[in-house]
């Protein structure tokens, strides 16, 4: 420990920019006290004392996809905020011995990531932002900031929260700090977010199998620009593409999303004069002017940056009519009838309207109520159906009292979103009680007729095979698996023998024509038929500045 302090001190004295003694008592000292990766840090400190000065990079960000068409409200604990040294744990490429850790003096502040949900309360947002700004203020100055956001946060009484957040951060860190932002391709790029950001990138795959790779690329770009002395790219081309589509129509696994997104990497990676770029689908379940698709490319060569952005935007516009649901869709009644007689097992059904990973409340009972009402599932030896999942804290309490093997009869769901059906009565045998999941906290499996219903203390998405197996369920052996989800996540996709997305009601209704938009820009595809070809010329966004 002493050795580390000595090296840090030595580096501080030699700092060519004269950041001052404050550093010694700032974030670095905090790490000295808290980090277990002592040796790695000591080595870094040594490198710093003998070689060129390492860039000083802060990490901050908030991520959520929140639906304004859902009655749910997201509060601060949902963000599971990580503070200071804990932030590193959010990034496998930032583990203590990783090469990345040695490339900069890192100042992690706050990174919060919530499951998608309803609108974020203003109080929760302000609380997290104040903590973030205080922390950034405390350990300033910075050469760089890695701004890790999703881009589809909705906050009560506030438009464009990510634009608001980076504008407020800029007031603290100044306008010379290089900001590299990574986003989810279902996020929205507002003009002010683009302006206050210097380097911008987004995922290129949906499902987001490249999420961590994208974050690492954003950080690598930042370090490269700082170390090379090139600093801010001179040009940021942004194109608003007037298309608003659900993620379930724009997966990159199938056409036209597949070929469209395959154009991104060759167009921007390794191109002289271009640093990065991407295509944003945008978020369909919020109602602001920023909700639409976008293309952004950043770099030093004006012609290449603008032409590349225009090429990608035109490519997207040209295939707009080809986007369709990634799997067959149907009314729940028809889908269930088909699944019951199908020889292809497990037959997966997506309960799409209340998909919590898109922003649904996750406690809509409409689909489960319909299932339990069908005669096929009322006998214990009927088709084995797994339903994942429904939150029910009161049900959990009663199930725990009954114990595994006991009988329970209680209500679950519809505490948040009761617009389509009231709480569902679950009368059956408790098959499992598992505690400790980060999201669900407590999970109970109750068998009602031939249906195994997963009831949770708090809402939780079921995306992995092990999410089921740890509850003693075998989805591969089930006849039917119903999941509150849109497109199937990779592990579920790999095990399905058939799959239909049921167009069910909820806060993330897949039928966008049923949603009461008032503030999105018009005309917008697909809402305005026969709209003229929009202006897909690149707009150059000014460099960050106070305004
Ligand atoms: Zn996404």
Short mmCIF file of C-alpha atoms and ligand atoms in Angstrom, two decimals:
data_model
loop_
_atom_site.label_atom_id
_atom_site.label_comp_id
_atom_site.label_asym_id
_atom_site.label_seq_id
_atom_site.Cartn_x
_atom_site.Cartn_y
_atom_site.Cartn_z
CA UNK A 1 0.00 0.00 0.00
CA UNK A 2 2.76 2.40 0.91
CA UNK A 3 4.47 1.66 -2.35
CA UNK A 4 1.37 2.67 -4.28
CA UNK A 5 1.01 5.91 -2.45
CA UNK A 6 4.62 6.69 -3.11
CA UNK A 7 4.31 6.09 -6.84
CA UNK A 8 1.09 8.05 -7.05
CA UNK A 9 2.73 10.86 -5.19
CA UNK A 10 5.73 10.71 -7.47
CA UNK A 11 3.53 10.91 -10.52
CA UNK A 12 1.60 13.81 -9.11
CA UNK A 13 4.73 15.82 -8.58
CA UNK A 14 5.82 15.19 -12.14
CA UNK A 15 2.42 15.89 -13.69
CA UNK A 16 3.16 18.09 -16.68
CA UNK A 17 -0.23 19.70 -16.49
CA UNK A 18 0.21 20.50 -12.86
CA UNK A 19 -3.12 19.06 -11.79
CA UNK A 20 -1.86 19.52 -8.30
CA UNK A 21 -1.62 17.88 -5.01
CA UNK A 22 -5.38 17.47 -4.80
CA UNK A 23 -5.02 14.30 -6.84
CA UNK A 24 -3.22 12.58 -4.08
CA UNK A 25 -6.15 12.98 -1.76
CA UNK A 26 -8.75 12.44 -4.44
CA UNK A 27 -9.99 9.44 -6.26
CA UNK A 28 -6.64 7.69 -6.44
CA UNK A 29 -6.22 7.65 -2.71
CA UNK A 30 -9.72 6.29 -2.52
CA UNK A 31 -8.69 3.37 -4.71
CA UNK A 32 -5.58 2.80 -2.69
CA UNK A 33 -7.84 2.28 0.26
CA UNK A 34 -10.44 0.19 -1.50
CA UNK A 35 -8.97 -1.78 -4.33
CA UNK A 36 -7.83 -5.33 -4.07
CA UNK A 37 -5.92 -5.16 -7.33
CA UNK A 38 -3.04 -3.50 -5.50
CA UNK A 39 -0.21 -4.93 -7.51
CA UNK A 40 -1.72 -3.96 -10.85
CA UNK A 41 -2.23 -0.46 -9.65
CA UNK A 42 1.27 -0.26 -8.22
CA UNK A 43 2.66 -1.28 -11.58
CA UNK A 44 0.52 1.33 -13.29
CA UNK A 45 1.76 3.88 -10.85
CA UNK A 46 5.29 2.89 -11.64
CA UNK A 47 4.71 3.16 -15.36
CA UNK A 48 3.29 6.56 -14.77
CA UNK A 49 6.30 7.73 -12.83
CA UNK A 50 8.71 6.74 -15.56
CA UNK A 51 6.79 7.07 -18.82
CA UNK A 52 4.53 9.59 -20.45
CA UNK A 53 1.60 10.76 -18.39
CA UNK A 54 -1.48 8.54 -18.59
CA UNK A 55 -4.81 10.14 -19.46
CA UNK A 56 -7.18 10.75 -16.61
CA UNK A 57 -10.59 9.32 -17.50
CA UNK A 58 -13.86 9.46 -15.58
CA UNK A 59 -16.63 6.90 -16.01
CA UNK A 60 -20.29 7.82 -15.51
CA UNK A 61 -23.66 6.87 -16.86
CA UNK A 62 -27.28 5.88 -16.38
CA UNK A 63 -29.10 3.35 -18.47
CA UNK A 64 -32.73 2.43 -18.75
CA UNK A 65 -35.34 2.00 -21.44
CA UNK A 66 -38.53 3.44 -19.98
CA UNK A 67 -41.98 3.35 -21.51
CA UNK A 68 -44.26 6.32 -21.17
CA UNK A 69 -47.17 4.11 -22.26
CA UNK A 70 -46.94 2.03 -19.09
CA UNK A 71 -48.36 3.11 -15.72
CA UNK A 72 -45.23 1.80 -13.98
CA UNK A 73 -42.81 4.25 -12.35
CA UNK A 74 -39.11 3.43 -11.89
CA UNK A 75 -37.46 4.43 -8.61
CA UNK A 76 -33.80 4.84 -7.68
CA UNK A 77 -33.09 1.33 -6.31
CA UNK A 78 -33.99 -0.14 -9.72
CA UNK A 79 -30.77 1.36 -11.11
CA UNK A 80 -28.56 -0.80 -8.85
CA UNK A 81 -26.09 2.10 -8.95
CA UNK A 82 -22.43 1.15 -8.66
CA UNK A 83 -20.15 3.66 -7.01
CA UNK A 84 -16.42 4.36 -7.45
CA UNK A 85 -14.38 1.12 -7.57
CA UNK A 86 -17.52 -1.04 -7.96
CA UNK A 87 -18.07 0.52 -11.36
CA UNK A 88 -15.22 -1.55 -12.81
CA UNK A 89 -17.22 -4.70 -12.13
CA UNK A 90 -19.72 -3.65 -14.78
CA UNK A 91 -17.07 -4.16 -17.47
CA UNK A 92 -15.20 -7.45 -17.95
CA UNK A 93 -12.53 -5.56 -19.91
CA UNK A 94 -11.86 -3.42 -16.85
CA UNK A 95 -11.00 -6.17 -14.39
CA UNK A 96 -8.00 -5.43 -12.13
CA UNK A 97 -5.38 -7.20 -14.24
CA UNK A 98 -6.81 -6.23 -17.64
CA UNK A 99 -4.62 -4.27 -20.07
CA UNK A 100 -7.27 -1.54 -20.17
CA UNK A 101 -6.78 -0.75 -16.51
CA UNK A 102 -3.18 0.19 -17.16
CA UNK A 103 -3.96 2.57 -19.99
CA UNK A 104 -5.37 5.42 -17.93
CA UNK A 105 -5.86 6.79 -14.48
CA UNK A 106 -9.48 5.79 -14.08
CA UNK A 107 -11.97 7.75 -12.04
CA UNK A 108 -15.17 5.72 -11.91
CA UNK A 109 -18.00 7.75 -10.36
CA UNK A 110 -21.50 6.28 -10.77
CA UNK A 111 -22.92 3.88 -13.30
CA UNK A 112 -26.54 2.82 -12.85
CA UNK A 113 -28.32 0.28 -15.03
CA UNK A 114 -31.96 -0.58 -14.59
CA UNK A 115 -34.07 -3.19 -16.23
CA UNK A 116 -36.42 -1.50 -18.64
CA UNK A 117 -39.52 -0.18 -16.95
CA UNK A 118 -41.93 2.69 -16.64
CA UNK A 119 -40.99 6.35 -16.54
CA UNK A 120 -38.25 7.26 -14.03
CA UNK A 121 -39.45 9.45 -11.15
CA UNK A 122 -37.98 12.95 -11.24
CA UNK A 123 -36.79 12.43 -7.67
CA UNK A 124 -34.86 9.27 -8.57
CA UNK A 125 -33.25 10.93 -11.57
CA UNK A 126 -32.24 14.08 -9.66
CA UNK A 127 -30.85 12.05 -6.79
CA UNK A 128 -28.64 9.95 -9.07
CA UNK A 129 -27.57 12.96 -11.13
CA UNK A 130 -26.63 14.98 -8.06
CA UNK A 131 -24.50 12.15 -6.73
CA UNK A 132 -22.84 11.77 -10.11
CA UNK A 133 -22.12 15.49 -10.47
CA UNK A 134 -20.79 15.73 -6.90
CA UNK A 135 -18.43 12.85 -7.54
CA UNK A 136 -17.26 14.27 -10.88
CA UNK A 137 -16.71 17.66 -9.26
CA UNK A 138 -14.73 16.15 -6.42
CA UNK A 139 -12.18 14.37 -8.59
CA UNK A 140 -11.93 16.78 -11.55
CA UNK A 141 -10.16 17.58 -13.84
CA UNK A 142 -10.38 14.96 -16.56
CA UNK A 143 -8.86 14.39 -19.96
CA UNK A 144 -11.72 12.10 -20.89
CA UNK A 145 -15.12 10.82 -19.84
CA UNK A 146 -16.61 7.49 -20.80
CA UNK A 147 -20.36 8.17 -20.79
CA UNK A 148 -22.17 4.84 -20.64
CA UNK A 149 -25.87 5.26 -21.43
CA UNK A 150 -28.74 3.42 -23.01
CA UNK A 151 -30.44 6.45 -24.53
CA UNK A 152 -34.12 5.66 -23.97
CA UNK A 153 -34.63 6.97 -20.46
CA UNK A 154 -37.89 8.81 -19.84
CA UNK A 155 -38.11 10.99 -16.73
CA UNK A 156 -41.19 12.67 -15.27
CA UNK A 157 -41.45 16.27 -16.44
CA UNK A 158 -38.21 16.22 -18.44
CA UNK A 159 -37.55 15.81 -22.14
CA UNK A 160 -34.41 14.12 -23.43
CA UNK A 161 -32.91 13.09 -20.06
CA UNK A 162 -29.61 11.87 -21.52
CA UNK A 163 -29.19 15.24 -23.25
CA UNK A 164 -29.98 16.95 -19.97
CA UNK A 165 -27.51 14.75 -18.11
CA UNK A 166 -24.56 15.32 -20.43
CA UNK A 167 -25.29 19.07 -20.54
CA UNK A 168 -25.13 19.18 -16.74
CA UNK A 169 -22.00 17.02 -16.70
CA UNK A 170 -20.32 19.37 -19.19
CA UNK A 171 -20.90 22.26 -16.79
CA UNK A 172 -18.83 20.33 -14.25
CA UNK A 173 -16.09 18.78 -16.41
CA UNK A 174 -15.83 21.60 -18.93
CA UNK A 175 -15.90 21.57 -22.70
CA UNK A 176 -12.36 20.45 -23.41
CA UNK A 177 -12.71 17.02 -21.84
CA UNK A 178 -13.13 14.36 -24.53
CA UNK A 179 -16.45 12.55 -24.05
CA UNK A 180 -16.96 9.11 -25.57
CA UNK A 181 -20.52 7.81 -25.42
CA UNK A 182 -21.77 4.29 -26.06
CA UNK A 183 -25.46 3.60 -26.49
CA UNK A 184 -28.00 0.89 -27.10
CA UNK A 185 -29.26 1.00 -30.68
CA UNK A 186 -32.76 1.35 -29.21
CA UNK A 187 -31.71 4.67 -27.69
CA UNK A 188 -32.38 8.08 -29.17
CA UNK A 189 -29.79 10.60 -30.36
CA UNK A 190 -30.97 14.14 -29.64
CA UNK A 191 -29.14 17.13 -31.09
CA UNK A 192 -27.82 18.25 -27.70
CA UNK A 193 -26.64 14.75 -26.77
CA UNK A 194 -24.76 14.67 -30.07
CA UNK A 195 -23.38 18.14 -29.48
CA UNK A 196 -22.08 17.53 -25.95
CA UNK A 197 -20.56 14.19 -26.96
CA UNK A 198 -17.35 13.95 -28.98
CA UNK A 199 -17.16 10.26 -29.82
CA UNK A 200 -20.34 8.28 -30.28
CA UNK A 201 -21.08 4.66 -30.95
CA UNK A 202 -23.82 2.09 -30.53
CA UNK A 203 -24.46 -1.63 -30.65
CA UNK A 204 -24.55 -3.26 -34.07
CA UNK A 205 -26.45 -6.37 -33.05
CA UNK A 206 -29.97 -7.00 -31.78
CA UNK A 207 -30.18 -9.06 -29.62
CA UNK A 208 -27.23 -7.14 -28.18
CA UNK A 209 -24.55 -9.81 -28.25
CA UNK A 210 -21.98 -7.08 -28.94
CA UNK A 211 -22.90 -4.87 -25.97
CA UNK A 212 -19.61 -5.29 -24.10
CA UNK A 213 -17.57 -5.14 -27.30
CA UNK A 214 -19.26 -1.81 -28.09
CA UNK A 215 -18.48 -0.37 -24.67
CA UNK A 216 -14.88 -1.49 -24.99
CA UNK A 217 -14.68 0.12 -28.43
CA UNK A 218 -15.99 3.40 -27.02
CA UNK A 219 -13.32 3.34 -24.31
CA UNK A 220 -10.57 2.32 -26.74
CA UNK A 221 -11.50 5.12 -29.14
CA UNK A 222 -11.31 7.54 -26.26
CA UNK A 223 -7.86 6.39 -25.16
CA UNK A 224 -6.57 6.36 -28.73
CA UNK A 225 -7.71 9.91 -29.38
CA UNK A 226 -6.17 11.10 -26.13
CA UNK A 227 -2.87 9.27 -26.55
CA UNK A 228 -2.45 10.26 -30.19
CA UNK A 229 -3.09 13.88 -29.32
CA UNK A 230 -5.80 14.01 -31.98
CA UNK A 231 -8.43 14.90 -29.40
CA UNK A 232 -11.95 15.65 -30.54
CA UNK A 233 -12.94 14.51 -34.00
CA UNK A 234 -13.64 17.65 -36.01
CA UNK A 235 -16.87 16.39 -37.59
CA UNK A 236 -19.98 14.76 -36.23
CA UNK A 237 -22.60 13.98 -38.85
CA UNK A 238 -26.12 13.31 -37.57
CA UNK A 239 -29.08 12.30 -39.66
CA UNK A 240 -32.56 11.94 -38.24
CA UNK A 241 -34.28 9.15 -40.12
CA UNK A 242 -38.08 9.49 -39.77
CA UNK A 243 -38.74 5.83 -39.03
CA UNK A 244 -40.15 4.49 -35.76
CA UNK A 245 -40.28 0.73 -35.41
CA UNK A 246 -40.31 -1.77 -32.54
CA UNK A 247 -37.20 -3.80 -31.82
CA UNK A 248 -39.16 -6.93 -32.66
CA UNK A 249 -39.21 -5.83 -36.30
CA UNK A 250 -35.60 -4.79 -36.50
CA UNK A 251 -33.52 -7.68 -35.25
CA UNK A 252 -30.14 -7.93 -36.94
CA UNK A 253 -30.57 -11.70 -37.16
CA UNK A 254 -32.98 -11.45 -40.04
CA UNK A 255 -33.45 -9.27 -43.08
CA UNK A 256 -33.47 -6.41 -43.69
CA UNK A 257 -31.84 -5.55 -40.34
CA UNK A 258 -29.12 -8.14 -40.93
CA UNK A 259 -27.82 -6.72 -44.22
CA UNK A 260 -28.35 -3.13 -43.08
CA UNK A 261 -26.26 -3.51 -39.94
CA UNK A 262 -23.63 -5.54 -41.77
CA UNK A 263 -22.85 -2.35 -43.69
CA UNK A 264 -21.82 -0.46 -40.55
CA UNK A 265 -18.48 -2.05 -39.67
CA UNK A 266 -16.94 -1.96 -43.19
CA UNK A 267 -18.13 1.63 -43.62
CA UNK A 268 -16.59 3.01 -40.45
CA UNK A 269 -14.06 0.66 -38.82
CA UNK A 270 -10.47 1.28 -39.86
CA UNK A 271 -11.48 3.96 -42.37
CA UNK A 272 -9.06 6.87 -42.53
CA UNK A 273 -10.85 9.98 -41.39
CA UNK A 274 -13.61 8.11 -39.56
CA UNK A 275 -13.50 7.13 -35.89
CA UNK A 276 -16.85 5.44 -35.38
CA UNK A 277 -20.47 5.48 -36.37
CA UNK A 278 -23.71 3.62 -36.15
CA UNK A 279 -27.37 3.21 -36.89
CA UNK A 280 -29.90 3.79 -34.12
CA UNK A 281 -33.35 2.20 -34.41
CA UNK A 282 -34.62 4.42 -31.58
CA UNK A 283 -37.21 3.66 -28.93
CA UNK A 284 -40.84 3.27 -29.89
CA UNK A 285 -42.58 3.36 -26.49
CA UNK A 286 -42.00 6.96 -25.53
CA UNK A 287 -43.57 10.06 -26.99
CA UNK A 288 -40.97 12.77 -27.54
CA UNK A 289 -39.66 14.54 -30.65
CA UNK A 290 -36.40 12.59 -30.31
CA UNK A 291 -38.06 9.18 -30.75
CA UNK A 292 -37.06 8.01 -34.22
CA UNK A 293 -34.19 6.31 -36.00
CA UNK A 294 -30.85 8.07 -36.51
CA UNK A 295 -27.44 7.66 -38.08
CA UNK A 296 -24.32 9.28 -36.68
CA UNK A 297 -20.73 9.14 -37.90
CA UNK A 298 -17.78 10.96 -36.30
CA UNK A 299 -14.29 11.58 -37.65
CA UNK A 300 -11.77 14.04 -39.03
CA UNK A 301 -12.56 13.90 -42.74
CA UNK A 302 -15.65 15.99 -43.41
CA UNK A 303 -16.49 14.46 -46.78
CA UNK A 304 -16.08 10.88 -45.60
CA UNK A 305 -18.00 11.45 -42.39
CA UNK A 306 -20.99 13.05 -44.11
CA UNK A 307 -21.04 10.71 -47.10
CA UNK A 308 -20.82 7.62 -44.92
CA UNK A 309 -23.66 8.83 -42.71
CA UNK A 310 -25.77 9.60 -45.78
CA UNK A 311 -25.03 6.21 -47.29
CA UNK A 312 -26.15 4.40 -44.13
CA UNK A 313 -29.24 6.60 -43.68
CA UNK A 314 -30.29 6.06 -47.29
CA UNK A 315 -29.74 2.32 -46.96
CA UNK A 316 -32.01 2.31 -43.91
CA UNK A 317 -34.71 4.40 -45.57
CA UNK A 318 -34.67 2.17 -48.64
CA UNK A 319 -35.47 -0.99 -46.68
CA UNK A 320 -38.07 0.60 -44.36
CA UNK A 321 -40.96 -1.29 -45.93
CA UNK A 322 -39.25 -4.65 -45.47
CA UNK A 323 -39.04 -4.59 -41.67
CA UNK A 324 -41.40 -7.16 -40.26
CA UNK A 325 -41.78 -9.11 -37.07
CA UNK A 326 -38.86 -11.44 -36.45
CA UNK A 327 -41.16 -14.39 -35.84
CA UNK A 328 -44.71 -15.26 -36.74
CA UNK A 329 -47.20 -13.20 -34.77
CA UNK A 330 -50.78 -13.88 -33.80
CA UNK A 331 -53.61 -13.38 -31.35
CA UNK A 332 -53.01 -15.24 -28.10
CA UNK A 333 -56.08 -17.40 -28.57
CA UNK A 334 -54.88 -18.62 -31.96
CA UNK A 335 -51.30 -19.04 -30.81
CA UNK A 336 -52.32 -21.19 -27.82
CA UNK A 337 -54.57 -23.34 -30.00
CA UNK A 338 -51.66 -23.98 -32.34
CA UNK A 339 -49.17 -24.66 -29.53
CA UNK A 340 -51.43 -27.20 -27.80
CA UNK A 341 -51.62 -29.45 -30.85
CA UNK A 342 -48.07 -28.91 -32.08
CA UNK A 343 -45.60 -31.78 -32.13
CA UNK A 344 -42.74 -29.28 -31.97
CA UNK A 345 -41.76 -28.99 -28.32
CA UNK A 346 -40.85 -26.84 -26.57
CA UNK A 347 -43.17 -24.42 -28.32
CA UNK A 348 -42.24 -20.90 -27.23
CA UNK A 349 -44.76 -18.08 -27.01
CA UNK A 350 -43.66 -14.49 -26.42
CA UNK A 351 -46.08 -12.50 -24.28
CA UNK A 352 -44.92 -9.35 -26.05
CA UNK A 353 -47.17 -6.53 -24.81
CA UNK A 354 -45.85 -6.62 -21.25
CA UNK A 355 -42.20 -7.40 -22.02
CA UNK A 356 -40.35 -5.98 -19.01
CA UNK A 357 -37.10 -5.81 -20.97
CA UNK A 358 -38.70 -3.30 -23.31
CA UNK A 359 -40.40 -1.25 -20.61
CA UNK A 360 -43.60 -3.13 -19.75
CA UNK A 361 -44.73 -3.17 -16.14
CA UNK A 362 -44.15 -6.92 -16.14
CA UNK A 363 -47.20 -7.60 -14.00
CA UNK A 364 -49.96 -7.61 -16.60
CA UNK A 365 -52.04 -10.72 -15.89
CA UNK A 366 -54.08 -10.78 -19.09
CA UNK A 367 -52.12 -13.55 -20.80
CA UNK A 368 -51.85 -15.82 -17.75
CA UNK A 369 -55.55 -15.34 -17.02
CA UNK A 370 -56.39 -16.47 -20.57
CA UNK A 371 -54.12 -19.52 -20.26
CA UNK A 372 -55.54 -20.66 -16.93
CA UNK A 373 -59.08 -20.32 -18.27
CA UNK A 374 -58.47 -22.84 -21.07
CA UNK A 375 -59.73 -26.36 -20.31
CA UNK A 376 -56.58 -28.07 -21.70
CA UNK A 377 -54.46 -26.76 -18.84
CA UNK A 378 -56.83 -27.40 -15.96
CA UNK A 379 -55.83 -31.03 -15.30
CA UNK A 380 -52.42 -31.84 -13.80
CA UNK A 381 -51.63 -34.15 -16.74
CA UNK A 382 -52.52 -31.58 -19.40
CA UNK A 383 -49.82 -30.03 -21.65
CA UNK A 384 -46.90 -28.93 -19.46
CA UNK A 385 -46.72 -25.16 -19.77
CA UNK A 386 -44.16 -22.94 -18.03
CA UNK A 387 -45.23 -19.34 -17.53
CA UNK A 388 -42.43 -16.83 -16.82
CA UNK A 389 -43.37 -14.77 -14.95
CA UNK A 390 -45.65 -12.68 -12.75
CA UNK A 391 -44.71 -10.56 -9.70
CA UNK A 392 -46.77 -11.17 -6.57
CA UNK A 393 -45.26 -10.21 -3.20
CA UNK A 394 -48.38 -11.22 -1.29
CA UNK A 395 -48.51 -14.54 -3.11
CA UNK A 396 -44.84 -15.12 -2.27
CA UNK A 397 -45.53 -14.56 1.41
CA UNK A 398 -48.35 -17.11 1.39
CA UNK A 399 -46.33 -19.61 -0.66
CA UNK A 400 -43.45 -19.36 1.82
CA UNK A 401 -45.89 -20.02 4.65
CA UNK A 402 -47.19 -23.11 2.80
CA UNK A 403 -43.67 -24.32 1.99
CA UNK A 404 -42.51 -26.52 -0.90
CA UNK A 405 -45.12 -29.23 -1.50
CA UNK A 406 -47.79 -27.18 0.26
CA UNK A 407 -50.98 -25.80 -1.19
CA UNK A 408 -51.41 -22.12 -1.83
CA UNK A 409 -54.35 -20.03 -2.98
CA UNK A 410 -53.60 -16.36 -3.48
CA UNK A 411 -53.61 -13.49 -5.96
CA UNK A 412 -50.66 -12.23 -8.00
CA UNK A 413 -49.94 -9.47 -10.50
CA UNK A 414 -51.78 -6.34 -11.69
CA UNK A 415 -50.47 -4.20 -8.83
CA UNK A 416 -49.01 -1.74 -11.36
CA UNK A 417 -50.79 -2.34 -14.63
CA UNK A 418 -54.35 -3.54 -14.10
CA UNK A 419 -55.74 -1.96 -17.27
CA UNK A 420 -56.32 -5.25 -19.06
CA UNK A 421 -57.00 -7.77 -16.27
CA UNK A 422 -57.09 -7.78 -12.47
CA UNK A 423 -54.90 -9.83 -10.12
CA UNK A 424 -54.84 -13.50 -11.14
CA UNK A 425 -55.86 -16.23 -8.68
CA UNK A 426 -53.26 -18.99 -8.46
CA UNK A 427 -54.46 -22.06 -6.58
CA UNK A 428 -52.04 -24.95 -6.63
CA UNK A 429 -48.98 -26.71 -5.28
CA UNK A 430 -45.77 -24.90 -4.39
CA UNK A 431 -42.98 -26.62 -6.34
CA UNK A 432 -40.02 -24.41 -5.52
CA UNK A 433 -39.02 -21.43 -3.42
CA UNK A 434 -35.67 -19.85 -4.31
CA UNK A 435 -34.25 -16.74 -2.67
CA UNK A 436 -31.41 -14.44 -3.58
CA UNK A 437 -31.86 -13.43 -7.21
CA UNK A 438 -30.72 -9.85 -7.76
CA UNK A 439 -33.87 -8.82 -9.61
CA UNK A 440 -36.58 -11.20 -8.41
CA UNK A 441 -35.30 -11.48 -4.80
CA UNK A 442 -37.65 -14.44 -4.19
CA UNK A 443 -39.01 -16.81 -6.85
CA UNK A 444 -41.77 -19.34 -6.36
CA UNK A 445 -42.96 -21.99 -8.79
CA UNK A 446 -46.59 -22.95 -8.32
CA UNK A 447 -48.29 -25.66 -10.32
CA UNK A 448 -51.86 -24.77 -11.26
CA UNK A 449 -53.43 -27.55 -13.33
CA UNK A 450 -50.68 -28.37 -15.84
CA UNK A 451 -49.20 -24.86 -15.72
CA UNK A 452 -46.00 -24.12 -13.81
CA UNK A 453 -46.24 -20.43 -12.96
CA UNK A 454 -43.15 -18.55 -11.82
CA UNK A 455 -44.14 -15.89 -9.29
CA UNK A 456 -41.52 -13.35 -8.20
CA UNK A 457 -41.17 -10.88 -5.35
CA UNK A 458 -40.07 -8.26 -7.89
CA UNK A 459 -40.25 -8.43 -11.65
CA UNK A 460 -37.52 -10.30 -13.46
CA UNK A 461 -36.91 -11.22 -17.10
CA UNK A 462 -36.29 -14.91 -17.89
CA UNK A 463 -33.69 -14.99 -20.65
CA UNK A 464 -31.40 -17.89 -19.86
CA UNK A 465 -31.90 -21.62 -19.53
CA UNK A 466 -30.43 -21.48 -16.07
CA UNK A 467 -33.06 -18.94 -14.98
CA UNK A 468 -35.47 -21.87 -15.25
CA UNK A 469 -33.19 -24.72 -14.18
CA UNK A 470 -32.28 -23.08 -10.92
CA UNK A 471 -35.98 -23.26 -10.06
CA UNK A 472 -36.10 -26.96 -10.91
CA UNK A 473 -37.84 -26.35 -14.24
CA UNK A 474 -36.78 -28.03 -17.48
CA UNK A 475 -37.87 -25.80 -20.33
CA UNK A 476 -36.49 -28.23 -22.93
CA UNK A 477 -38.86 -30.91 -21.65
CA UNK A 478 -41.91 -28.64 -21.45
CA UNK A 479 -44.59 -28.66 -24.11
CA UNK A 480 -45.07 -24.91 -24.09
CA UNK A 481 -42.98 -22.07 -22.59
CA UNK A 482 -44.55 -18.61 -22.34
CA UNK A 483 -42.15 -15.76 -21.62
CA UNK A 484 -42.76 -12.06 -21.14
CA UNK A 485 -40.36 -11.09 -23.86
CA UNK A 486 -40.30 -9.86 -27.45
CA UNK A 487 -37.77 -11.60 -29.63
CA UNK A 488 -36.20 -14.57 -27.90
CA UNK A 489 -32.84 -14.06 -26.27
CA UNK A 490 -30.10 -16.33 -27.70
CA UNK A 491 -30.35 -19.22 -25.21
CA UNK A 492 -34.11 -19.42 -25.52
CA UNK A 493 -33.94 -19.09 -29.28
CA UNK A 494 -31.52 -22.01 -29.37
CA UNK A 495 -33.88 -24.33 -27.49
CA UNK A 496 -37.21 -23.48 -29.17
CA UNK A 497 -38.62 -25.93 -31.68
CA UNK A 498 -41.31 -23.46 -32.66
CA UNK A 499 -42.02 -19.88 -31.66
CA UNK A 500 -44.82 -17.36 -32.09
CA UNK A 501 -45.00 -13.84 -30.72
CA UNK A 502 -48.45 -13.25 -29.27
CA UNK A 503 -49.60 -9.66 -29.77
CA UNK A 504 -50.83 -9.15 -26.23
CA UNK A 505 -51.80 -5.87 -24.52
CA UNK A 506 -49.47 -3.94 -22.19
CA UNK A 507 -47.15 -0.98 -21.86
CA UNK A 508 -45.04 -2.07 -24.83
CA UNK A 509 -47.79 -3.07 -27.19
CA UNK A 510 -46.12 -4.21 -30.41
CA UNK A 511 -48.92 -2.77 -32.48
CA UNK A 512 -47.63 0.82 -32.54
CA UNK A 513 -50.75 1.98 -34.34
CA UNK A 514 -52.63 1.40 -31.07
CA UNK A 515 -50.37 3.81 -29.14
CA UNK A 516 -51.55 7.41 -28.57
CA UNK A 517 -48.50 9.33 -29.88
CA UNK A 518 -48.87 13.11 -29.70
CA UNK A 519 -45.34 14.54 -29.79
CA UNK A 520 -43.23 12.48 -32.17
CA UNK A 521 -42.23 14.29 -35.35
CA UNK A 522 -44.49 13.82 -38.33
CA UNK A 523 -44.51 12.63 -40.97
CA UNK A 524 -43.09 9.39 -39.63
CA UNK A 525 -42.89 5.96 -41.22
CA UNK A 526 -44.97 3.78 -40.91
CA UNK A 527 -47.69 6.03 -39.48
CA UNK A 528 -47.95 8.43 -42.39
CA UNK A 529 -48.62 6.61 -45.55
CA UNK A 530 -47.37 8.06 -48.81
CA UNK A 531 -44.89 10.38 -47.07
CA UNK A 532 -42.35 11.97 -49.36
CA UNK A 533 -38.69 10.99 -49.28
CA UNK A 534 -37.28 12.91 -46.32
CA UNK A 535 -34.13 15.03 -46.29
CA UNK A 536 -31.44 12.47 -45.49
CA UNK A 537 -28.58 14.93 -45.83
CA UNK A 538 -26.06 14.90 -42.97
CA UNK A 539 -26.20 17.75 -40.46
CA UNK A 540 -22.88 18.65 -38.91
CA UNK A 541 -23.24 18.96 -35.17
CA UNK A 542 -21.07 21.67 -33.57
CA UNK A 543 -18.39 20.68 -31.08
CA UNK A 544 -19.40 20.75 -27.44
CA UNK A 545 -19.68 24.18 -25.92
CA UNK A 546 -21.76 26.00 -23.37
CA UNK A 547 -24.84 27.47 -24.97
ZN1 LIG B 1 -31.84 -2.48 -26.95
#
